[in-house]
Phi, psi and omega in degrees: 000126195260111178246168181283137189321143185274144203088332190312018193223341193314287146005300196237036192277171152297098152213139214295004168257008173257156191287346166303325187335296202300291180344301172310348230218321194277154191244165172278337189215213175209123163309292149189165189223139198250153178315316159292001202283127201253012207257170185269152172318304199295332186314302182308293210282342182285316192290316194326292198286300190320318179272013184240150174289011161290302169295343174266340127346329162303318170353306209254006199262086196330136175243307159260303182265075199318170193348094176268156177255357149320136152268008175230035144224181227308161166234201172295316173264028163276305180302304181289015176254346174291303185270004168302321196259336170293321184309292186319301184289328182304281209302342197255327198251010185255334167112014188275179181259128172283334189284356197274311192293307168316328196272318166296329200274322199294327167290336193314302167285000175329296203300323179319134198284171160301173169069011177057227188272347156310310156333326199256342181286323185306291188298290165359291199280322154316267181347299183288339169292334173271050204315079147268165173277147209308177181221129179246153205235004145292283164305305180291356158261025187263317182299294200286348173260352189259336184247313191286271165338101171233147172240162180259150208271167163325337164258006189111351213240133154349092199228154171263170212291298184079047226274163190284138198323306160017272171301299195305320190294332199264007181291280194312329171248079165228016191307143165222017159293350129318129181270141180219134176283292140294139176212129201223176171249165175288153136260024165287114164261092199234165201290137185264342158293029202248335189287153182236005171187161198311124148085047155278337140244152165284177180331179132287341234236177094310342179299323212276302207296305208280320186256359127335308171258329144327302195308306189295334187283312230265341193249003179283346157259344175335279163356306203281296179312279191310279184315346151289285179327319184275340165102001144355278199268160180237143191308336195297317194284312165296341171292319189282339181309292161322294177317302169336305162299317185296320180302352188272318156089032167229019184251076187296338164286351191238093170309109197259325204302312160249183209235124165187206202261327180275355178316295165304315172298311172330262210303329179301312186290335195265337178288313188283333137327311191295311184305318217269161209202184191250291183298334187274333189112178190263087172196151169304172160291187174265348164301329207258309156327290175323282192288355136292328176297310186326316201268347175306305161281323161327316199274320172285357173254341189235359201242247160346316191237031165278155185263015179273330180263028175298307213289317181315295221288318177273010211231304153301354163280313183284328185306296209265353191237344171272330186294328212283289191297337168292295181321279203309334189296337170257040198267136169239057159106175173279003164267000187291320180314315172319275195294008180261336167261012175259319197288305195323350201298286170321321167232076178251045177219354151276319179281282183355291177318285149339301170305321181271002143311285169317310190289018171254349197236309194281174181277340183304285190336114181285143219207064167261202188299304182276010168312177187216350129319115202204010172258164192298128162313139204227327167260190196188036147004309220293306168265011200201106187310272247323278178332265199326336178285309197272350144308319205287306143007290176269339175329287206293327175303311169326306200306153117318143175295349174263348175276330169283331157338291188292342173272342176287238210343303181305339177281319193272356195270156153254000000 
C-alpha cells in the first residue's frame, strides 16, 4: 500500500506558522493564564474540558443503548475516548496538530442530551411546540462550554471556560451524520452564533475536518459489537453482511473473514491516511466510501429502527416531558425561588439540583462584589418565562440517563 508522505498537512496544520494561527488561539475573555504555565493554548482548553462537569457526566450518557446494565457496552464517553484516539493517529501521521484534534474530540459531545439522539429528537419537539428554535446537539454544545460549563479561577471565583475559536468551532462542525466524499475546512472567520443548523459550514481547521470523519470511523462498529452483545443483532445477519462485502470484490486490503470494530478503524484509518492530501481533502477511497454506506445502512436499518427500542423510545419521551412540565410549573416570577422550594417538600432531591443549578446562571441571583460568580447572566427570568423554559432545557440536555431516571422515579413515587 502506497501511502501519502507522513506529514504531508504540516504546512497547513494549527500551527503558528499558519496565517490563521491568531484567529485559531483567540478568546472571548481570559479564564486565567498562570505565569509558569507550561501547556499550549489547545493543551489548556483539552484540561479546561477534561475538569469540567459536563465530560464527567458522559460516563453515565447513552450512546446507542440507553442506561445498559452490561458494563460493557459503549456509553458516550467510551465513544469520544474512540474518537480522541482515531483523530489522534490521523492527525500525528498527516502532520496536523493532536493537541487540536484531542481537545475537539473529548468536547465534540458535550452537548448530547440523555437518552442519546432520541433525546435530542425529544427536546426538538418540545421546543418547536413551545415555538423556539430548534435544538442540535452540536450547537448546544458550543452553548455549554461557552455559557454553562464553569471553572474557578486563582481566586476561586466562577468563570466561564472560555475555550479557544478553534476548539469551539470544531465542537459545533463537528456533525458526522452527513455522508461526505471530500472534506476541506473553510476559510472564512465567522461569529459561530452565525450557525442555524447541524453541518452548515465546514470546520475552520483541518483538525476540526479529521475529527469529523472520526466520529463516524469509531461508532459504526463499535454499534455493531453492542447489538451482538444485547442480542439486537444475530451472528446470521454479519455472516450475510461479511457476505456482502465479500461479493463486491474490491476490498482487497480488508480481511472480511470477521467483521468487528477494531478492523474497521484499522482499514479506515489507513485508507484514508493513504487517499488524503492538502489538494484532495480529507477523504477515502472510493471502495471505502462504499463501504461505509453499507455498514452505515446496515446499522440503521437492523440497528437504530429495531423494534426492541420502540418501548424505550415512549418510555424516555414521558421521562423528559414529565420533568420539563414539572420545572416550567414553577416558574412565578422574581417568586420561583419561593416556589422551587416549596416544590423540595415534594421532590427533594432533583429540585434541589436545579435550584442549585439555576442560581449560578438567572437574574434572580445577586451578584454583588463579594459574589464568587463571576460567569455571564446566561437567563433574564424576572418578567419573562421564555429564558426560564429554556433553563428547564438546558438543566435537562445536562442529565445523564440515570439522573434522569431518578428524577422520574422521584416525581411518580409518594
Amino acid at each position: 500500500m502506497i501511502f501519502t508522505a507522513a506529514n504531508s498537512f504540516r504546512e497547513v496544520g494549527a500551527f503558528e506558522s499558519n496565517p490563521k494561527w491568531e484567529k485559531m488561539i483567540s478568546r472571548v475573555s481570559s479564564l486565567y493564564k498562570r505565569e509558569n504555565d507550561i501547556r499550549s493554548e489547545f493543551w489548556r482548553d483539552y484540561t479546561r474540558i477534561l475538569h469540567c462537569t459536563a465530560y464527567r457526566r458522559l460516563k453515565h450518557k447513552t450512546q446507542v443503548f440507553y442506561a445498559p446494565q452490561n458494563d460493557h457496552i459503549c456509553t458516550r464517553i467510551e465513544h469520544v475516548n474512540h474518537v480522541e484516539s482515531v483523530s489522534y493517529t490521523i492527525a500525528n501521521y498527516l502532520g496536523l496538530n493532536t493537541e487540536l484534534t484531542k481537545a475537539i474530540s473529548i468536547a465534540h459531545d458535550l452537548g448530547h442530551a440523555p437518552f442519546g439522539h432520541l433525546g435530542e429528537t425529544i427536546i426538538k419537539e418540545i421546543l418547536k411546540e413551545e415555538g423556539f428554535p430548534t435544538f442540535w446537539h452540536e450547537k448546544n454544545g458550543l452553548h455549554f462550554v461557552d455559557d454553562i460549563e464553569l471553572l474557578e479561577d486563582n481566586e476561586g471565583c466562577r468563570r466561564n471556560l472560555d475555550l479557544t475559536y478553534a476548539v469551539r468551532d470544531g465542537i459545533i462542525s463537528h456533525c458526522g451524520e452527513v455522508d461526505y466524499k471530500v472534506i476541506r475546512p473553510r476559510e472564512e472567520y465567522i461569529d459561530l452564533s452565525e450557525y442555524n443548523a447541524a453541518d452548515q459550514y465546514p470546520p475552520y481547521t483541518w483538525e476540526g475536518c479529521i475529527v469529523k470523519v472520526a466520529d463516524k470511523i469509531s461508532y459504526l462498529g463499535r454499534d455493531i459489537e453492542d447489538a451482538m452483545a444485547l442480542k439486537i443483532l444475530e451472528k446470521s445477519q454479519i455472516d450475510e453482511l461479511v457476505h456482502r462485502l465479500q461479493s463486491i470484490g474490491k476490498f482487497t486490503n480488508l480481511d472480511i473473514r470477521e467483521l468487528n470494530n477494531t478492523i474497521l478503524m484499522h482499514q479506515f484509518i489507513t485508507d484514508l491516511c493513504k487517499n488524503s492530501s492538502p489538494e484532495k481533502g480529507i477523504c477515502l477511497s472510493s471502495e471505502y466510501c462504499e463501504l461505509m454506506d453499507i455498514i452505515k445502512d446496515f446499522n440503521y436499518q437492523n440497528i437504530y429502527r429495531h423494534k426492541r427500542l420502540a418501548p424505550y423510545k415512549k418510555y424516555a419521551e414521558l421521562i423528559i416531558r414529565q420533568i420539563y412540565e414539572l420545572l416550567v410549573s414553577a416558574y412565578d416570577g422574581e417568586n420561583t425561588t419561593k416556589k422551587l422550594d416549596k416544590m423540595k417538600t415534594y421532590y427533594p432531591n432533583f429540585v434541589r439540583e436545579f435550584s442549585d443549578w439555576i442560581n449560578k446562571y438567572w437574574d434572580v441571583t445577586d451578584r454583588t462584589a463579594s459574589s464568587k460568580l463571576k460567569n455571564k447572566v446566561v437567563y433574564h427570568v424576572k418578567d419573562d418565562i421564555k429564558d426560564y423554559k429554556l433553563a428547564v432545557i438546558d438543566f435537562i440536555s445536562g442529565m445523564t440517563d440515570q439522573f434522569a431516571l431518578r428524577a422520574f422515579d422521584e416525581i411518580v413515587r409518594f
